Amino acid sequence: MSRPLHRFLGSVESLARLQDHAARLRRLQGTLDAALPLQLAEQCHVANLKDDVLVITTRNGATAVRLKQMLPSLQEHFLRAGHALGTIRVKVGTPEQRTWRPPATERHISADAKAGLSEFAASLPPDSPLRESLERLVRRGRE
C-alpha cells in the first residue's frame, strides 16, 4: 500500500522539475566541496542556480572574502566538472537562530512535604486528575 516518495515526485511535471533542480544543486554542492579545502567547504553551501548564475552562501564575511578570491579557479573547476556557469555570486548567509533558554531550575521537595502530598493524594478519588498529578510530583520530586 505504501509507495516510495520519489514515485510521487516524478509523477507531476512541476514536481519533476523541482526534483531535477534539487538533484542538480546536490551535484553542484559535491563539485564545490571537492574544489575547496575542508575547513572552507564546511562553511559554504550552494543556495541556487538560475540562468547560469550560481549563488553560494557562506557562514560569515571572512569566508565570503576568501571565496571571492577563489572565484576564477572555482569557475574553472566547475567547467572541468561539466558545469558551464556564467557567474558565481557569493552571499553571506544569515546565522542560525538559536533560542536562548534559561537553565532549568531544580526544585526539591522535603520528605515531610512528600508525605503530606501523598496523604492528601490518597484522600482524593482514584480517578481524579489532581490525584494523578500529585502522585507523579511525589514520585519525581528530589529531596
Tab-separated table of N, CA and C in Angstrom:
chain	number	residue	atom	x	y	z
A	1	MET	N	0.816	-1.184	0.000
A	1	MET	CA	0.000	0.000	0.000
A	1	MET	C	0.864	1.252	0.000
A	2	SER	N	1.983	1.235	0.705
A	2	SER	CA	2.829	2.418	0.709
A	2	SER	C	3.743	2.400	-0.515
A	3	ARG	N	3.980	3.620	-1.039
A	3	ARG	CA	4.841	3.748	-2.216
A	3	ARG	C	5.949	4.737	-1.891
A	4	PRO	N	7.112	4.536	-2.471
A	4	PRO	CA	8.219	5.464	-2.196
A	4	PRO	C	7.880	6.884	-2.640
A	5	LEU	N	8.442	7.837	-1.913
A	5	LEU	CA	8.168	9.244	-2.173
A	5	LEU	C	8.639	9.675	-3.558
A	6	HIS	N	9.755	9.117	-4.044
A	6	HIS	CA	10.281	9.540	-5.343
A	6	HIS	C	9.314	9.230	-6.479
A	7	ARG	N	8.413	8.257	-6.295
A	7	ARG	CA	7.399	7.985	-7.326
A	7	ARG	C	6.439	9.156	-7.462
A	8	PHE	N	6.061	9.750	-6.315
A	8	PHE	CA	5.145	10.881	-6.354
A	8	PHE	C	5.849	12.120	-6.897
A	9	LEU	N	7.108	12.303	-6.547
A	9	LEU	CA	7.827	13.479	-7.025
A	9	LEU	C	8.005	13.456	-8.531
A	10	GLY	N	8.171	12.277	-9.110
A	10	GLY	CA	8.367	12.185	-10.543
A	10	GLY	C	7.074	12.146	-11.335
A	11	SER	N	5.930	12.102	-10.664
A	11	SER	CA	4.683	11.913	-11.377
A	11	SER	C	4.108	13.197	-11.958
A	12	VAL	N	4.284	14.293	-11.329
A	12	VAL	CA	3.728	15.559	-11.805
A	12	VAL	C	4.869	16.387	-12.390
A	13	GLU	N	4.590	17.053	-13.496
A	13	GLU	CA	5.641	17.775	-14.217
A	13	GLU	C	6.348	18.811	-13.355
A	14	SER	N	5.615	19.607	-12.594
A	14	SER	CA	6.266	20.643	-11.787
A	14	SER	C	7.108	20.024	-10.683
A	15	LEU	N	6.629	18.949	-10.094
A	15	LEU	CA	7.418	18.273	-9.071
A	15	LEU	C	8.640	17.603	-9.680
A	16	ALA	N	8.517	17.116	-10.900
A	16	ALA	CA	9.654	16.505	-11.581
A	16	ALA	C	10.737	17.552	-11.856
A	17	ARG	N	10.321	18.757	-12.243
A	17	ARG	CA	11.299	19.836	-12.458
A	17	ARG	C	11.985	20.206	-11.150
A	18	LEU	N	11.213	20.257	-10.082
A	18	LEU	CA	11.774	20.568	-8.772
A	18	LEU	C	12.782	19.501	-8.343
A	19	GLN	N	12.442	18.252	-8.581
A	19	GLN	CA	13.345	17.156	-8.243
A	19	GLN	C	14.630	17.236	-9.071
A	20	ASP	N	14.519	17.556	-10.354
A	20	ASP	CA	15.696	17.706	-11.209
A	20	ASP	C	16.585	18.857	-10.735
A	21	HIS	N	15.940	19.978	-10.362
A	21	HIS	CA	16.693	21.138	-9.890
A	21	HIS	C	17.429	20.808	-8.585
A	22	ALA	N	16.751	20.126	-7.668
A	22	ALA	CA	17.381	19.729	-6.405
A	22	ALA	C	18.548	18.780	-6.644
A	23	ALA	N	18.388	17.866	-7.583
A	23	ALA	CA	19.478	16.933	-7.902
A	23	ALA	C	20.667	17.690	-8.490
A	24	ARG	N	20.393	18.680	-9.322
A	24	ARG	CA	21.488	19.466	-9.908
A	24	ARG	C	22.209	20.272	-8.829
A	25	LEU	N	21.446	20.829	-7.887
A	25	LEU	CA	22.071	21.568	-6.791
A	25	LEU	C	22.937	20.656	-5.929
A	26	ARG	N	22.496	19.423	-5.723
A	26	ARG	CA	23.309	18.460	-4.965
A	26	ARG	C	24.611	18.148	-5.695
A	27	ARG	N	24.538	17.978	-7.011
A	27	ARG	CA	25.757	17.724	-7.794
A	27	ARG	C	26.704	18.921	-7.725
A	28	LEU	N	26.138	20.133	-7.829
A	28	LEU	CA	26.961	21.338	-7.733
A	28	LEU	C	27.602	21.454	-6.350
A	29	GLN	N	26.862	21.072	-5.304
A	29	GLN	CA	27.422	21.101	-3.954
A	29	GLN	C	28.588	20.125	-3.836
A	30	GLY	N	28.449	18.962	-4.430
A	30	GLY	CA	29.542	17.988	-4.426
A	30	GLY	C	30.766	18.516	-5.151
A	31	THR	N	30.561	19.195	-6.278
A	31	THR	CA	31.672	19.788	-7.020
A	31	THR	C	32.327	20.899	-6.207
A	32	LEU	N	31.504	21.713	-5.529
A	32	LEU	CA	32.040	22.785	-4.687
A	32	LEU	C	32.862	22.199	-3.543
A	33	ASP	N	32.346	21.163	-2.900
A	33	ASP	CA	33.061	20.530	-1.791
A	33	ASP	C	34.407	19.972	-2.243
A	34	ALA	N	34.451	19.425	-3.447
A	34	ALA	CA	35.696	18.865	-3.964
A	34	ALA	C	36.708	19.954	-4.312
A	35	ALA	N	36.228	21.156	-4.629
A	35	ALA	CA	37.122	22.234	-5.057
A	35	ALA	C	37.711	23.012	-3.890
A	36	LEU	N	37.102	22.904	-2.722
A	36	LEU	CA	37.534	23.732	-1.589
A	36	LEU	C	38.251	22.908	-0.530
A	37	PRO	N	39.128	23.549	0.245
A	37	PRO	CA	39.693	22.862	1.410
A	37	PRO	C	38.577	22.524	2.402
A	38	LEU	N	38.780	21.513	3.208
A	38	LEU	CA	37.736	21.002	4.101
A	38	LEU	C	37.160	22.084	5.009
A	39	GLN	N	38.022	22.903	5.609
A	39	GLN	CA	37.539	23.932	6.538
A	39	GLN	C	36.664	24.956	5.824
A	40	LEU	N	36.988	25.261	4.591
A	40	LEU	CA	36.207	26.225	3.825
A	40	LEU	C	34.926	25.585	3.286
A	41	ALA	N	35.014	24.324	2.875
A	41	ALA	CA	33.853	23.628	2.318
A	41	ALA	C	32.746	23.474	3.351
A	42	GLU	N	33.117	23.332	4.618
A	42	GLU	CA	32.100	23.190	5.667
A	42	GLU	C	31.290	24.460	5.863
A	43	GLN	N	31.818	25.586	5.422
A	43	GLN	CA	31.158	26.870	5.641
A	43	GLN	C	30.481	27.431	4.393
A	44	CYS	N	30.537	26.697	3.279
A	44	CYS	CA	29.974	27.180	2.019
A	44	CYS	C	28.915	26.209	1.514
A	45	HIS	N	27.812	26.750	1.052
A	45	HIS	CA	26.719	25.914	0.558
A	45	HIS	C	26.132	26.507	-0.717
A	46	VAL	N	25.813	25.637	-1.661
A	46	VAL	CA	25.148	26.073	-2.886
A	46	VAL	C	23.718	26.433	-2.526
A	47	ALA	N	23.338	27.666	-2.823
A	47	ALA	CA	21.994	28.125	-2.485
A	47	ALA	C	21.033	27.960	-3.652
A	48	ASN	N	21.478	28.344	-4.865
A	48	ASN	CA	20.573	28.276	-6.010
A	48	ASN	C	21.371	28.402	-7.308
A	49	LEU	N	20.725	27.998	-8.370
A	49	LEU	CA	21.257	28.174	-9.715
A	49	LEU	C	20.111	28.651	-10.580
A	50	LYS	N	20.291	29.849	-11.154
A	50	LYS	CA	19.240	30.400	-12.004
A	50	LYS	C	19.900	31.168	-13.133
A	51	ASP	N	19.535	30.834	-14.358
A	51	ASP	CA	20.073	31.498	-15.549
A	51	ASP	C	21.606	31.501	-15.548
A	52	ASP	N	22.212	30.372	-15.304
A	52	ASP	CA	23.666	30.195	-15.284
A	52	ASP	C	24.374	31.050	-14.240
A	53	VAL	N	23.644	31.491	-13.221
A	53	VAL	CA	24.238	32.222	-12.109
A	53	VAL	C	24.133	31.327	-10.878
A	54	LEU	N	25.288	30.909	-10.366
A	54	LEU	CA	25.338	30.065	-9.183
A	54	LEU	C	25.476	30.952	-7.959
A	55	VAL	N	24.612	30.743	-6.978
A	55	VAL	CA	24.658	31.517	-5.736
A	55	VAL	C	25.168	30.594	-4.640
A	56	ILE	N	26.246	31.024	-3.989
A	56	ILE	CA	26.839	30.275	-2.891
A	56	ILE	C	26.721	31.124	-1.639
A	57	THR	N	26.238	30.529	-0.557
A	57	THR	CA	26.150	31.248	0.712
A	57	THR	C	27.265	30.774	1.632
A	58	THR	N	27.739	31.691	2.451
A	58	THR	CA	28.783	31.382	3.425
A	58	THR	C	28.279	31.749	4.813
A	59	ARG	N	28.959	31.234	5.814
A	59	ARG	CA	28.530	31.497	7.191
A	59	ARG	C	28.936	32.869	7.695
A	60	ASN	N	30.023	33.417	7.158
A	60	ASN	CA	30.484	34.715	7.663
A	60	ASN	C	31.193	35.494	6.553
A	61	GLY	N	31.486	36.738	6.841
A	61	GLY	CA	32.100	37.608	5.850
A	61	GLY	C	33.513	37.206	5.474
A	62	ALA	N	34.279	36.706	6.432
A	62	ALA	CA	35.652	36.306	6.140
A	62	ALA	C	35.688	35.165	5.132
A	63	THR	N	34.780	34.227	5.295
A	63	THR	CA	34.698	33.111	4.351
A	63	THR	C	34.267	33.614	2.977
A	64	ALA	N	33.352	34.572	2.947
A	64	ALA	CA	32.891	35.130	1.673
A	64	ALA	C	34.042	35.817	0.930
A	65	VAL	N	34.872	36.554	1.667
A	65	VAL	CA	36.008	37.232	1.040
A	65	VAL	C	36.978	36.203	0.472
A	66	ARG	N	37.279	35.169	1.243
A	66	ARG	CA	38.203	34.120	0.774
A	66	ARG	C	37.645	33.433	-0.470
A	67	LEU	N	36.343	33.165	-0.469
A	67	LEU	CA	35.718	32.502	-1.611
A	67	LEU	C	35.729	33.396	-2.841
A	68	LYS	N	35.512	34.692	-2.647
A	68	LYS	CA	35.545	35.618	-3.784
A	68	LYS	C	36.931	35.668	-4.416
A	69	GLN	N	37.966	35.514	-3.587
A	69	GLN	CA	39.322	35.487	-4.123
A	69	GLN	C	39.558	34.244	-4.975
A	70	MET	N	38.825	33.182	-4.683
A	70	MET	CA	38.997	31.915	-5.392
A	70	MET	C	38.065	31.759	-6.589
A	71	LEU	N	37.253	32.762	-6.912
A	71	LEU	CA	36.239	32.622	-7.963
A	71	LEU	C	36.792	32.185	-9.316
A	72	PRO	N	37.893	32.742	-9.809
A	72	PRO	CA	38.380	32.278	-11.122
A	72	PRO	C	38.718	30.787	-11.129
A	73	SER	N	39.396	30.315	-10.092
A	73	SER	CA	39.735	28.889	-10.052
A	73	SER	C	38.490	28.029	-9.817
A	74	LEU	N	37.513	28.560	-9.072
A	74	LEU	CA	36.262	27.816	-8.875
A	74	LEU	C	35.507	27.654	-10.187
A	75	GLN	N	35.414	28.732	-10.965
A	75	GLN	CA	34.717	28.635	-12.246
A	75	GLN	C	35.400	27.626	-13.152
A	76	GLU	N	36.706	27.603	-13.140
A	76	GLU	CA	37.449	26.643	-13.945
A	76	GLU	C	37.184	25.211	-13.450
A	77	HIS	N	37.136	25.049	-12.144
A	77	HIS	CA	36.864	23.725	-11.568
A	77	HIS	C	35.457	23.244	-11.967
A	78	PHE	N	34.471	24.128	-11.898
A	78	PHE	CA	33.110	23.764	-12.293
A	78	PHE	C	33.055	23.424	-13.786
A	79	LEU	N	33.787	24.178	-14.599
A	79	LEU	CA	33.803	23.920	-16.037
A	79	LEU	C	34.408	22.546	-16.331
A	80	ARG	N	35.514	22.203	-15.647
A	80	ARG	CA	36.129	20.884	-15.834
A	80	ARG	C	35.203	19.761	-15.371
A	81	ALA	N	34.349	20.061	-14.388
A	81	ALA	CA	33.410	19.055	-13.880
A	81	ALA	C	32.157	18.951	-14.745
A	82	GLY	N	32.050	19.798	-15.775
A	82	GLY	CA	30.921	19.710	-16.695
A	82	GLY	C	29.785	20.660	-16.387
A	83	HIS	N	30.029	21.657	-15.565
A	83	HIS	CA	29.000	22.643	-15.223
A	83	HIS	C	29.433	23.994	-15.775
A	84	ALA	N	28.878	24.375	-16.904
A	84	ALA	CA	29.206	25.673	-17.501
A	84	ALA	C	28.381	26.742	-16.801
A	85	LEU	N	29.062	27.610	-16.062
A	85	LEU	CA	28.391	28.665	-15.308
A	85	LEU	C	28.778	30.021	-15.864
A	86	GLY	N	27.814	30.924	-15.909
A	86	GLY	CA	28.111	32.270	-16.356
A	86	GLY	C	28.780	33.069	-15.245
A	87	THR	N	28.194	33.044	-14.078
A	87	THR	CA	28.675	33.839	-12.952
A	87	THR	C	28.500	33.050	-11.664
A	88	ILE	N	29.378	33.321	-10.719
A	88	ILE	CA	29.217	32.779	-9.366
A	88	ILE	C	29.088	33.960	-8.426
A	89	ARG	N	27.992	34.014	-7.701
A	89	ARG	CA	27.770	35.079	-6.722
A	89	ARG	C	27.952	34.493	-5.334
A	90	VAL	N	28.570	35.254	-4.460
A	90	VAL	CA	28.807	34.825	-3.087
A	90	VAL	C	28.022	35.739	-2.160
A	91	LYS	N	27.239	35.129	-1.271
A	91	LYS	CA	26.453	35.895	-0.300
A	91	LYS	C	26.756	35.370	1.095
A	92	VAL	N	26.680	36.261	2.049
A	92	VAL	CA	26.829	35.853	3.437
A	92	VAL	C	25.452	35.448	3.928
A	93	GLY	N	25.342	34.209	4.381
A	93	GLY	CA	24.060	33.705	4.863
A	93	GLY	C	23.729	34.253	6.233
A	94	THR	N	22.481	34.169	6.581
A	94	THR	CA	22.069	34.607	7.907
A	94	THR	C	22.485	33.549	8.924
A	95	PRO	N	22.926	33.969	10.082
A	95	PRO	CA	23.336	32.987	11.085
A	95	PRO	C	22.139	32.184	11.579
A	96	GLU	N	22.430	30.986	12.035
A	96	GLU	CA	21.370	30.142	12.567
A	96	GLU	C	20.820	30.787	13.836
A	97	GLN	N	19.523	30.860	13.909
A	97	GLN	CA	18.887	31.447	15.079
A	97	GLN	C	18.678	30.360	16.123
A	98	ARG	N	19.272	30.561	17.247
A	98	ARG	CA	19.093	29.618	18.341
A	98	ARG	C	18.373	30.344	19.463
A	99	THR	N	17.339	29.743	19.949
A	99	THR	CA	16.600	30.370	21.030
A	99	THR	C	17.325	30.103	22.342
A	100	TRP	N	17.457	31.140	23.129
A	100	TRP	CA	18.122	31.013	24.409
A	100	TRP	C	17.113	30.534	25.431
A	101	ARG	N	17.498	29.530	26.159
A	101	ARG	CA	16.644	29.024	27.230
A	101	ARG	C	17.417	29.114	28.536
A	102	PRO	N	16.784	29.645	29.543
A	102	PRO	CA	17.478	29.677	30.828
A	102	PRO	C	17.640	28.247	31.344
A	103	PRO	N	18.688	28.001	32.114
A	103	PRO	CA	18.864	26.648	32.644
A	103	PRO	C	17.684	26.266	33.529
A	104	ALA	N	17.331	25.003	33.464
A	104	ALA	CA	16.197	24.518	34.253
A	104	ALA	C	16.525	24.624	35.737
A	105	THR	N	15.578	25.116	36.476
A	105	THR	CA	15.782	25.220	37.918
A	105	THR	C	15.413	23.891	38.568
A	106	GLU	N	16.242	23.482	39.492
A	106	GLU	CA	15.962	22.241	40.197
A	106	GLU	C	15.106	22.563	41.415
A	107	ARG	N	14.035	21.849	41.513
A	107	ARG	CA	13.139	22.044	42.652
A	107	ARG	C	13.224	20.808	43.542
A	108	HIS	N	13.322	21.043	44.803
A	108	HIS	CA	13.447	19.953	45.760
A	108	HIS	C	12.238	19.945	46.683
A	109	ILE	N	11.823	18.755	47.041
A	109	ILE	CA	10.694	18.582	47.947
A	109	ILE	C	11.209	17.827	49.170
A	110	SER	N	10.934	18.371	50.326
A	110	SER	CA	11.397	17.706	51.548
A	110	SER	C	10.598	16.430	51.788
A	111	ALA	N	11.121	15.571	52.624
A	111	ALA	CA	10.457	14.310	52.941
A	111	ALA	C	9.106	14.565	53.610
A	112	ASP	N	9.037	15.594	54.471
A	112	ASP	CA	7.763	15.924	55.135
A	112	ASP	C	6.718	16.381	54.117
A	113	ALA	N	7.160	17.200	53.155
A	113	ALA	CA	6.230	17.680	52.129
A	113	ALA	C	5.753	16.518	51.259
A	114	LYS	N	6.654	15.589	50.931
A	114	LYS	CA	6.252	14.408	50.143
A	114	LYS	C	5.218	13.585	50.894
A	115	ALA	N	5.430	13.403	52.181
A	115	ALA	CA	4.490	12.616	52.998
A	115	ALA	C	3.124	13.301	53.040
A	116	GLY	N	3.124	14.622	53.185
A	116	GLY	CA	1.867	15.364	53.226
A	116	GLY	C	1.134	15.303	51.891
A	117	LEU	N	1.871	15.437	50.799
A	117	LEU	CA	1.250	15.356	49.477
A	117	LEU	C	0.703	13.961	49.207
A	118	SER	N	1.439	12.934	49.621
A	118	SER	CA	0.975	11.558	49.440
A	118	SER	C	-0.300	11.313	50.229
A	119	GLU	N	-0.331	11.817	51.425
A	119	GLU	CA	-1.525	11.654	52.283
A	119	GLU	C	-2.730	12.358	51.668
A	120	PHE	N	-2.511	13.572	51.181
A	120	PHE	CA	-3.609	14.314	50.550
A	120	PHE	C	-4.073	13.622	49.271
A	121	ALA	N	-3.138	13.134	48.465
A	121	ALA	CA	-3.485	12.453	47.213
A	121	ALA	C	-4.290	11.198	47.501
A	122	ALA	N	-3.966	10.499	48.582
A	122	ALA	CA	-4.699	9.275	48.933
A	122	ALA	C	-6.139	9.580	49.333
A	123	SER	N	-6.398	10.795	49.808
A	123	SER	CA	-7.759	11.156	50.222
A	123	SER	C	-8.644	11.539	49.030
A	124	LEU	N	-8.057	11.745	47.869
A	124	LEU	CA	-8.824	12.122	46.669
A	124	LEU	C	-9.390	10.881	45.985
A	125	PRO	N	-10.437	11.043	45.141
A	125	PRO	CA	-10.991	9.898	44.405
A	125	PRO	C	-9.926	9.289	43.473
A	126	PRO	N	-9.994	7.973	43.242
A	126	PRO	CA	-8.966	7.293	42.428
A	126	PRO	C	-8.841	7.820	40.998
A	127	ASP	N	-9.928	8.307	40.402
A	127	ASP	CA	-9.865	8.776	39.013
A	127	ASP	C	-9.642	10.286	38.907
A	128	SER	N	-9.258	10.925	39.982
A	128	SER	CA	-9.063	12.371	39.990
A	128	SER	C	-7.757	12.751	39.280
A	129	PRO	N	-7.822	13.719	38.348
A	129	PRO	CA	-6.601	14.178	37.681
A	129	PRO	C	-5.619	14.822	38.674
A	130	LEU	N	-6.166	15.480	39.709
A	130	LEU	CA	-5.305	16.092	40.711
A	130	LEU	C	-4.523	15.023	41.465
A	131	ARG	N	-5.181	13.914	41.750
A	131	ARG	CA	-4.506	12.822	42.462
A	131	ARG	C	-3.343	12.279	41.627
A	132	GLU	N	-3.590	12.072	40.338
A	132	GLU	CA	-2.532	11.582	39.445
A	132	GLU	C	-1.354	12.553	39.407
A	133	SER	N	-1.655	13.846	39.341
A	133	SER	CA	-0.594	14.852	39.282
A	133	SER	C	0.213	14.882	40.571
A	134	LEU	N	-0.466	14.810	41.698
A	134	LEU	CA	0.247	14.827	42.973
A	134	LEU	C	1.117	13.588	43.142
A	135	GLU	N	0.591	12.422	42.750
A	135	GLU	CA	1.385	11.195	42.859
A	135	GLU	C	2.621	11.266	41.959
A	136	ARG	N	2.461	11.826	40.784
A	136	ARG	CA	3.599	11.975	39.878
A	136	ARG	C	4.621	12.958	40.461
A	137	LEU	N	4.141	14.039	41.065
A	137	LEU	CA	5.033	15.011	41.704
A	137	LEU	C	5.830	14.368	42.825
A	138	VAL	N	5.179	13.535	43.636
A	138	VAL	CA	5.858	12.857	44.740
A	138	VAL	C	6.894	11.875	44.189
A	139	ARG	N	6.549	11.149	43.128
A	139	ARG	CA	7.492	10.181	42.538
A	139	ARG	C	8.731	10.876	41.967
A	140	ARG	N	8.525	11.994	41.291
A	140	ARG	CA	9.623	12.659	40.600
A	140	ARG	C	10.375	13.648	41.468
A	141	GLY	N	9.814	14.024	42.566
A	141	GLY	CA	10.428	15.044	43.427
A	141	GLY	C	11.752	14.595	44.011
A	142	ARG	N	12.699	15.521	44.057
A	142	ARG	CA	14.014	15.250	44.635
A	142	ARG	C	14.074	15.843	46.033
A	143	GLU	N	14.774	15.165	46.883
A	143	GLU	CA	14.920	15.674	48.263
A	143	GLU	C	16.135	16.537	48.383
